Amino acid sequence: MPNGDFGFVICLRENSNILQSTIQNRHSASIPRCYFDTFVRSITHMKRNLFLLAAGLSALAATAQIDIGMQPAMGKGGAGTAILRNWEAIGINPANLGWKENHLVSVGAFNFGVSAQSKALDAEQLREALQNPEDTFSTADKQLYSSIFTTPDGLNLQSNITWGSFSVATPKFGGLAVNLRDRGYAHVGLNHNAADILFNGQNAALFQDTATYSKTIGEILDSTNLSFMAYRELNIAYGRRIAAFGTEGTDGEKENQLFAGIGVKMLWGMAHCEAMAENKQLTGHASMSTNFGVNYGAIQNFDPQKTDLLFNSVGNGMAIDAGVSFVLKQKFRFGLALTDMGSIKWKNNLLITTDTTMTPLDTTNNGINSWNLGEQGSFAFANDGLFNYGPGPDYKTTLPSRLRIGAGIKLERFEIAADVVVPVSNQSMNISSPYFALGAEYNLLGFIKFSGGISGNGDWGLSVPVGLNVGFGGVVETGVATGDLLSLFGSSENPNLSVSFFILRININKPKPKDNALPTI
């Protein structure tokens, strides 16, 4: 593999053999090669530079923060609270695991999703940043980026790699599901001074004014918010029916049914960076695994080490998902769920910022030179960098928890759903305003499914998601989706570039009575 494609994420080197095999065999995939290669490059560079793109600014990827990395949800804009089944319901609404129509066994492997949204860059600029991060900035590029990156939602990134998922369900027992995935979030919001310093370094306008050095960093960077978090998650979820009433249908089931579910997550923190200048006061923390290979530069009394925690993680924590769903007249479905209610405590390779008066940057610091920030981390971390970082104590961060409200209707070949997602925790990587999605799926010939819809919120505008699932032999499925078709092929402002696909899914059902055939879906 070329140097730029050494793996989807540095902290997952233990899985690189699997990924390398996947990439080397991409020519035989059913997805057109041009799109697959673009997606691989985008995930590769984003996962490698995800925290550095945000954290390089802060001392350091919405549809982008609705957690729609799962392909079945992305194709409908994230509308899934009342309709997602089997292991797809993990992290969305665990109550749905108890539905009778769930497969007896469903197994999924290698579900990848990545999303990038920006109010600063247009679609063409954002694609270029993701696909060619090593390209060196020209003087004109630096001037352009320093002028346009002055917005609260300059960049929002999300990544989701689900290594494996499994669910099993029976009418009496309910449904149990397990998955293991890596999740990453990043947010970049810069004021004018922060953008100027980032791209121009010592040549920024404020460094030409001696009055700058009598002001604090918090004063100069006020209204700047930069954050990144990456963690590995093991989710064990269970859902079942808790009540049924009304007339019995032809299948012997009551026409109205109530379900409840819960998911318990074990979390391994891989990296966290945050720097926030608010009310003219700078605060910030950092804790990153050595798996990321961060170039901190020289920081006095700081020597990052490998840890004795699983996966060489630097923190751990727990979180809970809880939900209910209601089936009315065996046709209409409603769902309500709270997700990601928990936190991570960061314990290793700890740094903390101190708000001091601004000092001159190193005379060789002319700002970042490309979007590939892997070797430019010292811009923010080092003793002569932008932020005053030093060794710090343990600290805790909450997850971007959300309330999900959904409704859906299932017809013979159509399924229609709508969701509203509301932020619960006041967390910089959470959505800042309610998000809506309206989506539909059409089942063609029983083995081809098309999905699409409309989604968005007041901050990010409207997106047009689409997706395609293809079945093989009635048992195996694969699929691909994008969160916004217009951004993927157009040049729109406020773009949302997002792609998700799953390589393999196997569904097995119990044979019907008097049917000796092999299990099928």
Short mmCIF file of C-alpha atoms in Angstrom, two decimals:
data_model
loop_
_atom_site.label_atom_id
_atom_site.label_comp_id
_atom_site.label_asym_id
_atom_site.label_seq_id
_atom_site.Cartn_x
_atom_site.Cartn_y
_atom_site.Cartn_z
CA MET A 1 0.00 0.00 0.00
CA PRO A 2 1.29 3.52 -0.67
CA ASN A 3 2.44 5.65 2.23
CA GLY A 4 -0.78 7.67 2.19
CA ASP A 5 -2.91 4.51 2.58
CA PHE A 6 -1.17 2.72 5.43
CA GLY A 7 -4.40 2.09 7.32
CA PHE A 8 -7.74 3.53 8.24
CA VAL A 9 -6.63 4.68 11.67
CA ILE A 10 -3.29 4.66 13.46
CA CYS A 11 -4.76 3.50 16.74
CA LEU A 12 -6.05 0.35 15.03
CA ARG A 13 -2.74 -1.05 13.83
CA GLU A 14 -3.62 -4.39 15.40
CA ASN A 15 -6.31 -4.70 12.68
CA SER A 16 -4.18 -3.57 9.77
CA ASN A 17 -3.81 -7.03 8.25
CA ILE A 18 -7.59 -7.37 7.90
CA LEU A 19 -7.91 -3.91 6.36
CA GLN A 20 -4.97 -4.44 4.02
CA SER A 21 -6.56 -7.61 2.72
CA THR A 22 -9.85 -5.77 2.24
CA ILE A 23 -8.22 -2.94 0.30
CA GLN A 24 -6.08 -5.24 -1.84
CA ASN A 25 -9.21 -7.08 -2.96
CA ARG A 26 -11.22 -3.97 -3.72
CA HIS A 27 -11.07 -4.57 -7.48
CA SER A 28 -13.53 -7.43 -7.11
CA ALA A 29 -16.02 -5.37 -5.09
CA SER A 30 -19.42 -4.55 -6.48
CA ILE A 31 -18.86 -0.81 -5.82
CA PRO A 32 -17.33 1.05 -8.80
CA ARG A 33 -13.59 1.33 -8.24
CA CYS A 34 -13.45 5.12 -8.63
CA TYR A 35 -15.88 5.58 -5.75
CA PHE A 36 -14.24 2.89 -3.62
CA ASP A 37 -10.78 4.39 -4.08
CA THR A 38 -12.07 7.85 -3.23
CA PHE A 39 -13.77 6.49 -0.11
CA VAL A 40 -10.68 4.54 0.99
CA ARG A 41 -8.46 7.61 0.56
CA SER A 42 -10.94 9.79 2.40
CA ILE A 43 -11.24 7.45 5.38
CA THR A 44 -7.52 6.73 5.40
CA HIS A 45 -6.47 10.35 5.50
CA MET A 46 -9.30 11.47 7.71
CA LYS A 47 -8.75 8.78 10.31
CA ARG A 48 -5.04 9.43 10.32
CA ASN A 49 -5.40 13.19 10.48
CA LEU A 50 -8.83 13.46 12.12
CA PHE A 51 -7.62 14.55 15.52
CA LEU A 52 -4.73 16.55 14.07
CA LEU A 53 -7.00 18.52 11.77
CA ALA A 54 -8.88 19.69 14.84
CA ALA A 55 -6.29 19.06 17.50
CA GLY A 56 -3.46 20.62 15.56
CA LEU A 57 -5.37 23.82 16.12
CA SER A 58 -6.24 23.20 19.73
CA ALA A 59 -3.09 21.47 20.69
CA LEU A 60 -4.32 18.83 19.25
CA ALA A 61 -14.30 13.45 12.48
CA ALA A 62 -23.64 16.85 10.46
CA THR A 63 -25.38 14.63 9.27
CA ALA A 64 -21.89 14.77 10.67
CA GLN A 65 -22.70 14.22 14.29
CA ILE A 66 -25.89 12.22 14.23
CA ASP A 67 -23.99 8.94 14.40
CA ILE A 68 -25.16 7.73 11.00
CA GLY A 69 -22.03 5.76 10.23
CA MET A 70 -24.25 2.68 9.95
CA GLN A 71 -25.10 2.35 6.26
CA PRO A 72 -28.82 1.42 6.71
CA ALA A 73 -29.35 4.65 8.69
CA MET A 74 -27.20 6.93 6.51
CA GLY A 75 -29.21 6.13 3.39
CA LYS A 76 -32.28 7.56 5.13
CA GLY A 77 -30.49 10.56 6.65
CA GLY A 78 -30.32 8.94 10.07
CA ALA A 79 -34.05 8.20 10.40
CA GLY A 80 -34.04 4.91 12.27
CA THR A 81 -35.32 5.26 15.85
CA ALA A 82 -38.64 3.60 14.99
CA ILE A 83 -37.62 1.24 12.16
CA LEU A 84 -34.08 -0.15 12.53
CA ARG A 85 -33.96 -3.85 13.40
CA ASN A 86 -31.47 -6.50 14.47
CA TRP A 87 -27.96 -5.26 15.32
CA GLU A 88 -28.66 -2.09 13.31
CA ALA A 89 -30.68 -0.88 16.31
CA ILE A 90 -27.56 -0.84 18.53
CA GLY A 91 -26.77 2.73 19.54
CA ILE A 92 -30.07 3.97 18.06
CA ASN A 93 -32.93 2.26 19.93
CA PRO A 94 -32.26 -1.07 21.71
CA ALA A 95 -36.00 -1.64 22.24
CA ASN A 96 -36.29 -2.63 18.57
CA LEU A 97 -34.20 -5.74 19.27
CA GLY A 98 -37.33 -7.38 20.71
CA TRP A 99 -39.41 -7.25 17.53
CA LYS A 100 -40.81 -10.54 16.26
CA GLU A 101 -39.76 -9.94 12.64
CA ASN A 102 -36.07 -9.67 13.55
CA HIS A 103 -33.86 -12.37 12.10
CA LEU A 104 -33.11 -15.37 14.28
CA VAL A 105 -29.42 -14.60 13.75
CA SER A 106 -27.84 -11.63 11.99
CA VAL A 107 -24.10 -11.07 11.65
CA GLY A 108 -22.38 -8.02 10.19
CA ALA A 109 -18.72 -7.27 9.53
CA PHE A 110 -16.73 -4.22 8.47
CA ASN A 111 -19.23 -1.37 8.48
CA PHE A 112 -17.35 1.86 7.69
CA GLY A 113 -18.73 5.37 7.78
CA VAL A 114 -17.18 8.82 7.58
CA SER A 115 -18.76 12.25 7.40
CA ALA A 116 -17.37 15.78 7.04
CA GLN A 117 -19.38 18.99 7.10
CA SER A 118 -18.05 22.51 6.77
CA LYS A 119 -19.47 26.01 6.69
CA ALA A 120 -16.03 27.37 5.76
CA LEU A 121 -15.15 25.16 2.77
CA ASP A 122 -17.30 24.49 -0.26
CA ALA A 123 -17.75 20.91 -1.51
CA GLU A 124 -14.80 21.03 -3.91
CA GLN A 125 -12.42 22.43 -1.27
CA LEU A 126 -13.57 19.88 1.30
CA ARG A 127 -13.09 16.98 -1.12
CA GLU A 128 -9.60 18.22 -1.92
CA ALA A 129 -8.70 18.47 1.78
CA LEU A 130 -9.86 14.89 2.42
CA GLN A 131 -8.40 13.27 -0.68
CA ASN A 132 -5.08 15.15 -1.02
CA PRO A 133 -4.03 16.30 2.46
CA GLU A 134 -0.31 16.30 1.54
CA ASP A 135 -0.69 19.03 -1.09
CA THR A 136 1.28 22.10 0.02
CA PHE A 137 -0.63 25.34 0.52
CA SER A 138 0.26 28.26 -1.71
CA THR A 139 0.37 31.80 -0.32
CA ALA A 140 -3.01 32.39 -1.93
CA ASP A 141 -4.39 29.23 -0.26
CA LYS A 142 -3.28 30.46 3.15
CA GLN A 143 -4.84 33.86 2.62
CA LEU A 144 -8.08 32.27 1.47
CA TYR A 145 -8.36 29.76 4.33
CA SER A 146 -7.47 32.32 7.00
CA SER A 147 -10.30 34.53 5.74
CA ILE A 148 -13.04 31.89 5.34
CA PHE A 149 -12.38 29.73 8.42
CA THR A 150 -13.90 32.27 10.80
CA THR A 151 -17.17 30.51 11.64
CA PRO A 152 -18.49 28.53 14.64
CA ASP A 153 -19.01 25.48 12.41
CA GLY A 154 -15.86 25.68 10.31
CA LEU A 155 -15.54 21.90 10.28
CA ASN A 156 -17.38 18.95 11.83
CA LEU A 157 -16.08 15.42 11.35
CA GLN A 158 -17.34 12.01 12.37
CA SER A 159 -15.99 8.53 11.75
CA ASN A 160 -17.45 5.15 12.64
CA ILE A 161 -15.80 1.79 12.04
CA THR A 162 -17.84 -1.20 13.21
CA TRP A 163 -15.59 -4.25 13.21
CA GLY A 164 -18.30 -6.78 13.93
CA SER A 165 -21.95 -6.99 14.97
CA PHE A 166 -24.11 -9.90 16.07
CA SER A 167 -27.75 -10.23 17.08
CA VAL A 168 -30.02 -13.13 17.98
CA ALA A 169 -33.77 -12.91 18.58
CA THR A 170 -36.73 -15.13 19.43
CA PRO A 171 -40.31 -14.08 20.25
CA LYS A 172 -40.14 -15.38 23.84
CA PHE A 173 -36.59 -14.36 24.74
CA GLY A 174 -36.46 -11.01 22.95
CA GLY A 175 -33.32 -9.82 21.19
CA LEU A 176 -29.68 -9.62 22.25
CA ALA A 177 -27.03 -7.80 20.22
CA VAL A 178 -23.32 -7.08 20.53
CA ASN A 179 -21.00 -4.90 18.48
CA LEU A 180 -17.46 -3.53 18.62
CA ARG A 181 -16.73 -0.23 16.94
CA ASP A 182 -14.39 2.75 16.89
CA ARG A 183 -15.90 6.22 16.95
CA GLY A 184 -14.33 9.60 16.34
CA TYR A 185 -15.65 13.15 16.52
CA ALA A 186 -13.98 16.48 15.76
CA HIS A 187 -15.19 20.06 15.78
CA VAL A 188 -13.41 23.22 14.60
CA GLY A 189 -14.76 26.70 15.25
CA LEU A 190 -12.30 29.60 14.91
CA ASN A 191 -12.42 33.32 15.46
CA HIS A 192 -10.56 35.65 13.10
CA ASN A 193 -7.32 35.66 15.11
CA ALA A 194 -7.24 31.87 15.49
CA ALA A 195 -7.70 31.34 11.74
CA ASP A 196 -5.01 33.90 10.93
CA ILE A 197 -2.50 32.27 13.33
CA LEU A 198 -3.30 28.75 12.13
CA PHE A 199 -2.57 29.44 8.47
CA ASN A 200 -0.01 32.27 8.73
CA GLY A 201 1.84 31.63 12.00
CA GLN A 202 4.22 34.43 12.95
CA ASN A 203 3.05 36.39 9.90
CA ALA A 204 -0.46 36.78 11.32
CA ALA A 205 -1.56 40.39 11.55
CA LEU A 206 -1.87 40.44 15.34
CA PHE A 207 1.82 39.54 15.80
CA GLN A 208 2.74 42.75 14.03
CA ASP A 209 1.15 44.72 16.89
CA THR A 210 3.17 44.86 20.13
CA ALA A 211 -0.05 45.32 22.13
CA THR A 212 -0.79 41.64 21.39
CA TYR A 213 1.76 40.53 23.97
CA SER A 214 -0.06 42.25 26.82
CA LYS A 215 -3.23 40.22 26.15
CA THR A 216 -3.99 36.66 27.24
CA ILE A 217 -4.43 33.79 24.81
CA GLY A 218 -8.06 33.55 25.94
CA GLU A 219 -8.69 37.18 25.04
CA ILE A 220 -7.10 36.85 21.62
CA LEU A 221 -8.82 33.56 20.71
CA ASP A 222 -12.20 34.32 22.32
CA SER A 223 -15.10 32.32 20.75
CA THR A 224 -12.73 29.63 19.46
CA ASN A 225 -13.74 26.02 20.12
CA LEU A 226 -11.64 23.04 19.01
CA SER A 227 -12.19 19.46 20.07
CA PHE A 228 -11.48 15.89 19.14
CA MET A 229 -12.37 12.55 20.75
CA ALA A 230 -11.75 8.95 19.64
CA TYR A 231 -12.72 5.84 21.55
CA ARG A 232 -13.43 2.15 21.15
CA GLU A 233 -16.82 0.88 22.24
CA LEU A 234 -18.17 -2.58 23.11
CA ASN A 235 -21.97 -2.40 23.24
CA ILE A 236 -24.14 -5.18 24.67
CA ALA A 237 -27.83 -4.44 24.17
CA TYR A 238 -31.07 -6.24 24.93
CA GLY A 239 -34.71 -5.53 24.03
CA ARG A 240 -38.01 -7.34 24.48
CA ARG A 241 -41.77 -6.93 24.43
CA ILE A 242 -43.21 -5.77 27.75
CA ALA A 243 -46.91 -5.41 26.88
CA ALA A 244 -49.41 -6.38 24.17
CA PHE A 245 -53.08 -5.56 23.78
CA GLY A 246 -55.87 -5.20 21.23
CA THR A 247 -57.24 -7.54 18.60
CA GLU A 248 -55.21 -10.53 17.51
CA GLY A 249 -53.96 -10.55 13.92
CA THR A 250 -53.84 -13.51 11.56
CA ASP A 251 -50.43 -14.40 12.98
CA GLY A 252 -51.86 -14.72 16.49
CA GLU A 253 -50.10 -11.54 17.71
CA LYS A 254 -51.86 -8.63 19.41
CA GLU A 255 -52.11 -5.65 17.09
CA ASN A 256 -50.58 -3.21 19.59
CA GLN A 257 -47.25 -3.98 21.29
CA LEU A 258 -44.85 -2.10 23.57
CA PHE A 259 -41.12 -2.84 23.68
CA ALA A 260 -38.27 -1.65 25.91
CA GLY A 261 -34.51 -2.06 25.69
CA ILE A 262 -31.18 -1.06 27.16
CA GLY A 263 -27.60 -1.06 25.94
CA VAL A 264 -24.52 -1.04 28.18
CA LYS A 265 -21.26 0.21 26.67
CA MET A 266 -17.71 -0.37 27.83
CA LEU A 267 -15.48 2.43 26.53
CA TRP A 268 -11.74 2.63 25.93
CA GLY A 269 -10.55 6.19 25.38
CA MET A 270 -7.93 6.44 22.63
CA ALA A 271 -7.55 10.20 22.27
CA HIS A 272 -9.07 13.44 23.46
CA CYS A 273 -8.08 17.06 22.89
CA GLU A 274 -10.02 20.18 23.61
CA ALA A 275 -9.23 23.89 23.69
CA MET A 276 -11.94 26.42 24.29
CA ALA A 277 -11.66 30.20 24.56
CA GLU A 278 -14.89 31.41 26.06
CA ASN A 279 -15.58 34.65 27.92
CA LYS A 280 -11.94 35.54 27.23
CA GLN A 281 -10.72 32.55 29.26
CA LEU A 282 -8.77 29.63 27.73
CA THR A 283 -9.28 26.09 29.01
CA GLY A 284 -8.11 22.81 27.54
CA HIS A 285 -6.99 19.23 28.12
CA ALA A 286 -5.33 16.49 26.11
CA SER A 287 -4.79 12.75 26.53
CA MET A 288 -3.69 10.60 23.60
CA SER A 289 -2.50 7.06 23.09
CA THR A 290 0.98 6.56 21.69
CA ASN A 291 -0.76 4.61 18.88
CA PHE A 292 -1.37 7.98 17.22
CA GLY A 293 2.33 8.87 16.98
CA VAL A 294 1.74 12.53 17.83
CA ASN A 295 4.65 14.92 17.34
CA TYR A 296 4.29 17.04 20.47
CA GLY A 297 7.57 18.90 20.09
CA ALA A 298 9.35 19.75 23.34
CA ILE A 299 7.11 19.87 26.42
CA GLN A 300 8.91 20.15 29.75
CA ASN A 301 8.42 17.15 32.09
CA PHE A 302 6.22 15.31 29.58
CA ASP A 303 7.11 11.97 28.05
CA PRO A 304 4.13 10.05 26.60
CA GLN A 305 4.24 6.33 27.31
CA LYS A 306 2.43 3.16 26.36
CA THR A 307 -0.13 2.11 28.95
CA ASP A 308 -1.06 -1.19 30.54
CA LEU A 309 -4.72 -0.70 29.57
CA LEU A 310 -6.40 -2.78 26.88
CA PHE A 311 -5.69 -1.52 23.31
CA ASN A 312 -3.03 0.84 24.76
CA SER A 313 -5.91 3.15 25.63
CA VAL A 314 -5.42 6.22 27.82
CA GLY A 315 -8.81 6.26 29.53
CA ASN A 316 -11.94 4.23 30.15
CA GLY A 317 -15.58 4.67 30.97
CA MET A 318 -19.13 3.43 30.54
CA ALA A 319 -22.30 4.62 28.86
CA ILE A 320 -25.93 3.55 28.52
CA ASP A 321 -28.53 3.64 25.75
CA ALA A 322 -32.19 3.20 26.69
CA GLY A 323 -35.29 3.19 24.56
CA VAL A 324 -38.91 2.19 24.02
CA SER A 325 -40.83 1.45 20.85
CA PHE A 326 -44.52 0.99 20.19
CA VAL A 327 -46.14 -0.92 17.31
CA LEU A 328 -49.69 0.24 16.52
CA LYS A 329 -52.09 -1.84 14.43
CA GLN A 330 -49.09 -3.95 13.36
CA LYS A 331 -48.22 -1.20 10.89
CA PHE A 332 -47.32 2.10 12.55
CA ARG A 333 -44.19 2.33 14.68
CA PHE A 334 -43.01 4.92 17.19
CA GLY A 335 -39.71 5.12 19.04
CA LEU A 336 -38.09 7.13 21.82
CA ALA A 337 -34.49 6.68 22.95
CA LEU A 338 -31.70 8.31 24.95
CA THR A 339 -28.24 7.45 23.65
CA ASP A 340 -24.63 7.84 24.82
CA MET A 341 -25.42 8.72 28.41
CA GLY A 342 -22.00 8.33 29.98
CA SER A 343 -18.43 9.58 30.22
CA ILE A 344 -14.76 8.67 29.85
CA LYS A 345 -12.10 9.33 32.49
CA TRP A 346 -8.72 10.16 30.94
CA LYS A 347 -5.78 8.90 33.00
CA ASN A 348 -2.61 8.75 30.90
CA ASN A 349 -0.38 11.06 28.81
CA LEU A 350 -2.21 14.01 30.33
CA LEU A 351 -1.79 17.65 29.37
CA ILE A 352 -3.55 20.83 30.46
CA THR A 353 -3.48 24.37 29.10
CA THR A 354 -2.76 27.47 31.16
CA ASP A 355 -4.13 30.81 30.04
CA THR A 356 -1.14 33.14 29.90
CA THR A 357 -0.24 36.27 28.00
CA MET A 358 0.50 35.67 24.33
CA THR A 359 4.16 35.08 23.52
CA PRO A 360 5.87 35.26 20.11
CA LEU A 361 5.79 32.11 18.02
CA ASP A 362 9.00 30.48 16.88
CA THR A 363 10.53 32.50 14.02
CA THR A 364 10.25 29.48 11.70
CA ASN A 365 6.53 29.06 12.40
CA ASN A 366 4.70 30.27 9.29
CA GLY A 367 1.48 28.38 9.99
CA ILE A 368 0.37 24.98 8.77
CA ASN A 369 1.56 24.10 5.27
CA SER A 370 -0.96 21.39 4.32
CA TRP A 371 -3.95 19.48 5.65
CA ASN A 372 -1.60 16.61 6.52
CA LEU A 373 -0.86 17.71 10.08
CA GLY A 374 0.84 14.56 11.31
CA GLU A 375 4.24 16.25 11.54
CA GLN A 376 2.89 19.65 12.53
CA GLY A 377 1.48 18.84 15.97
CA SER A 378 4.23 20.85 17.66
CA PHE A 379 2.54 23.97 16.22
CA ALA A 380 0.16 23.78 19.15
CA PHE A 381 1.71 21.40 21.69
CA ALA A 382 5.34 22.45 22.03
CA ASN A 383 6.64 24.91 24.60
CA ASP A 384 7.17 27.42 21.77
CA GLY A 385 3.83 26.58 20.15
CA LEU A 386 0.53 28.44 20.25
CA PHE A 387 -0.87 26.99 23.48
CA ASN A 388 0.77 26.75 26.87
CA TYR A 389 0.54 23.00 27.49
CA GLY A 390 2.06 21.18 30.42
CA PRO A 391 1.52 17.95 32.41
CA GLY A 392 -1.93 17.81 33.99
CA PRO A 393 -4.22 15.73 36.25
CA ASP A 394 -6.86 13.12 35.43
CA TYR A 395 -10.09 14.53 34.00
CA LYS A 396 -13.47 13.35 32.75
CA THR A 397 -15.46 14.13 29.60
CA THR A 398 -19.11 13.43 28.89
CA LEU A 399 -20.25 11.86 25.64
CA PRO A 400 -22.44 13.75 23.13
CA SER A 401 -25.72 12.29 24.41
CA ARG A 402 -28.96 12.81 22.49
CA LEU A 403 -32.70 12.27 22.66
CA ARG A 404 -34.14 10.53 19.59
CA ILE A 405 -37.83 10.62 18.66
CA GLY A 406 -39.02 8.66 15.65
CA ALA A 407 -42.03 7.36 13.77
CA GLY A 408 -42.44 4.99 10.85
CA ILE A 409 -44.85 2.98 8.77
CA LYS A 410 -44.23 -0.35 7.07
CA LEU A 411 -46.11 -1.14 3.86
CA GLU A 412 -45.74 -4.10 1.53
CA ARG A 413 -42.63 -2.87 -0.27
CA PHE A 414 -42.19 0.60 1.24
CA GLU A 415 -40.94 1.69 4.62
CA ILE A 416 -41.14 5.37 5.59
CA ALA A 417 -39.59 6.92 8.69
CA ALA A 418 -39.01 10.29 10.34
CA ASP A 419 -36.70 11.24 13.19
CA VAL A 420 -35.99 14.28 15.34
CA VAL A 421 -32.70 14.24 17.28
CA VAL A 422 -32.19 16.71 20.14
CA PRO A 423 -28.89 17.36 21.97
CA VAL A 424 -28.96 16.46 25.68
CA SER A 425 -25.40 17.02 26.92
CA ASN A 426 -23.77 20.42 26.52
CA GLN A 427 -20.78 19.07 24.67
CA SER A 428 -18.88 20.79 21.86
CA MET A 429 -18.94 17.68 19.68
CA ASN A 430 -22.70 17.31 20.04
CA ILE A 431 -25.18 18.77 17.58
CA SER A 432 -25.95 22.38 18.47
CA SER A 433 -29.61 22.40 17.43
CA PRO A 434 -32.36 19.80 16.76
CA TYR A 435 -31.83 17.70 13.67
CA PHE A 436 -34.55 16.12 11.53
CA ALA A 437 -34.59 13.34 8.96
CA LEU A 438 -37.29 11.99 6.68
CA GLY A 439 -36.42 8.82 4.80
CA ALA A 440 -37.91 5.94 2.85
CA GLU A 441 -36.81 2.53 1.59
CA TYR A 442 -38.20 0.61 -1.36
CA ASN A 443 -37.73 -3.14 -1.65
CA LEU A 444 -37.36 -4.11 -5.30
CA LEU A 445 -37.71 -7.81 -6.22
CA GLY A 446 -36.89 -8.83 -2.66
CA PHE A 447 -33.11 -8.51 -2.99
CA ILE A 448 -32.48 -4.87 -4.01
CA LYS A 449 -33.36 -2.02 -1.65
CA PHE A 450 -33.20 1.67 -2.51
CA SER A 451 -33.31 4.33 0.21
CA GLY A 452 -33.40 8.10 0.18
CA GLY A 453 -34.77 11.15 1.93
CA ILE A 454 -34.07 14.63 3.21
CA SER A 455 -32.34 15.71 6.43
CA GLY A 456 -30.63 18.59 8.19
CA ASN A 457 -30.95 21.34 10.77
CA GLY A 458 -30.66 25.11 11.07
CA ASP A 459 -26.87 25.05 11.24
CA TRP A 460 -26.02 22.71 8.38
CA GLY A 461 -28.87 23.20 5.94
CA LEU A 462 -30.53 20.41 3.97
CA SER A 463 -29.00 17.15 2.72
CA VAL A 464 -30.28 14.51 0.29
CA PRO A 465 -29.20 11.04 1.50
CA VAL A 466 -29.38 7.94 -0.72
CA GLY A 467 -28.47 4.29 -0.25
CA LEU A 468 -28.43 0.92 -2.00
CA ASN A 469 -28.55 -2.60 -0.50
CA VAL A 470 -28.08 -5.74 -2.58
CA GLY A 471 -28.80 -9.29 -1.40
CA PHE A 472 -27.16 -12.49 -2.65
CA GLY A 473 -28.85 -15.88 -2.41
CA GLY A 474 -31.43 -14.62 0.06
CA VAL A 475 -28.93 -14.68 2.95
CA VAL A 476 -25.95 -12.36 2.30
CA GLU A 477 -26.19 -8.57 1.90
CA THR A 478 -23.89 -5.68 1.11
CA GLY A 479 -24.65 -1.97 0.83
CA VAL A 480 -23.42 1.58 0.32
CA ALA A 481 -24.89 5.00 1.16
CA THR A 482 -24.09 8.70 1.24
CA GLY A 483 -25.49 11.32 3.60
CA ASP A 484 -25.78 13.92 0.84
CA LEU A 485 -25.80 13.15 -2.87
CA LEU A 486 -25.53 16.84 -3.78
CA SER A 487 -22.28 17.36 -1.85
CA LEU A 488 -20.74 14.14 -3.15
CA PHE A 489 -21.02 15.20 -6.79
CA GLY A 490 -21.74 18.92 -6.63
CA SER A 491 -19.96 22.06 -5.46
CA SER A 492 -22.48 23.30 -2.92
CA GLU A 493 -21.72 25.59 -0.02
CA ASN A 494 -22.00 24.18 3.52
CA PRO A 495 -21.29 20.66 2.15
CA ASN A 496 -21.77 17.36 3.96
CA LEU A 497 -19.45 14.76 2.43
CA SER A 498 -20.34 11.36 3.84
CA VAL A 499 -20.06 7.76 2.72
CA SER A 500 -20.86 4.51 4.51
CA PHE A 501 -20.83 0.89 3.44
CA PHE A 502 -20.89 -2.58 4.93
CA ILE A 503 -18.94 -5.37 3.29
CA LEU A 504 -20.84 -8.36 4.65
CA ARG A 505 -24.08 -9.18 6.40
CA ILE A 506 -25.53 -12.66 6.90
CA ASN A 507 -29.14 -13.17 8.01
CA ILE A 508 -30.55 -16.53 9.09
CA ASN A 509 -34.16 -17.30 9.99
CA LYS A 510 -35.76 -20.36 11.52
CA PRO A 511 -37.33 -22.56 8.79
CA LYS A 512 -41.09 -22.31 8.53
CA PRO A 513 -43.13 -25.35 9.63
CA LYS A 514 -43.36 -28.04 6.95
CA ASP A 515 -40.46 -26.42 5.11
CA ASN A 516 -37.28 -28.45 4.84
CA ALA A 517 -35.38 -25.81 2.94
CA LEU A 518 -32.27 -24.13 4.26
CA PRO A 519 -32.82 -21.04 6.44
CA THR A 520 -33.33 -17.87 4.40
CA ILE A 521 -34.35 -14.31 5.03
#
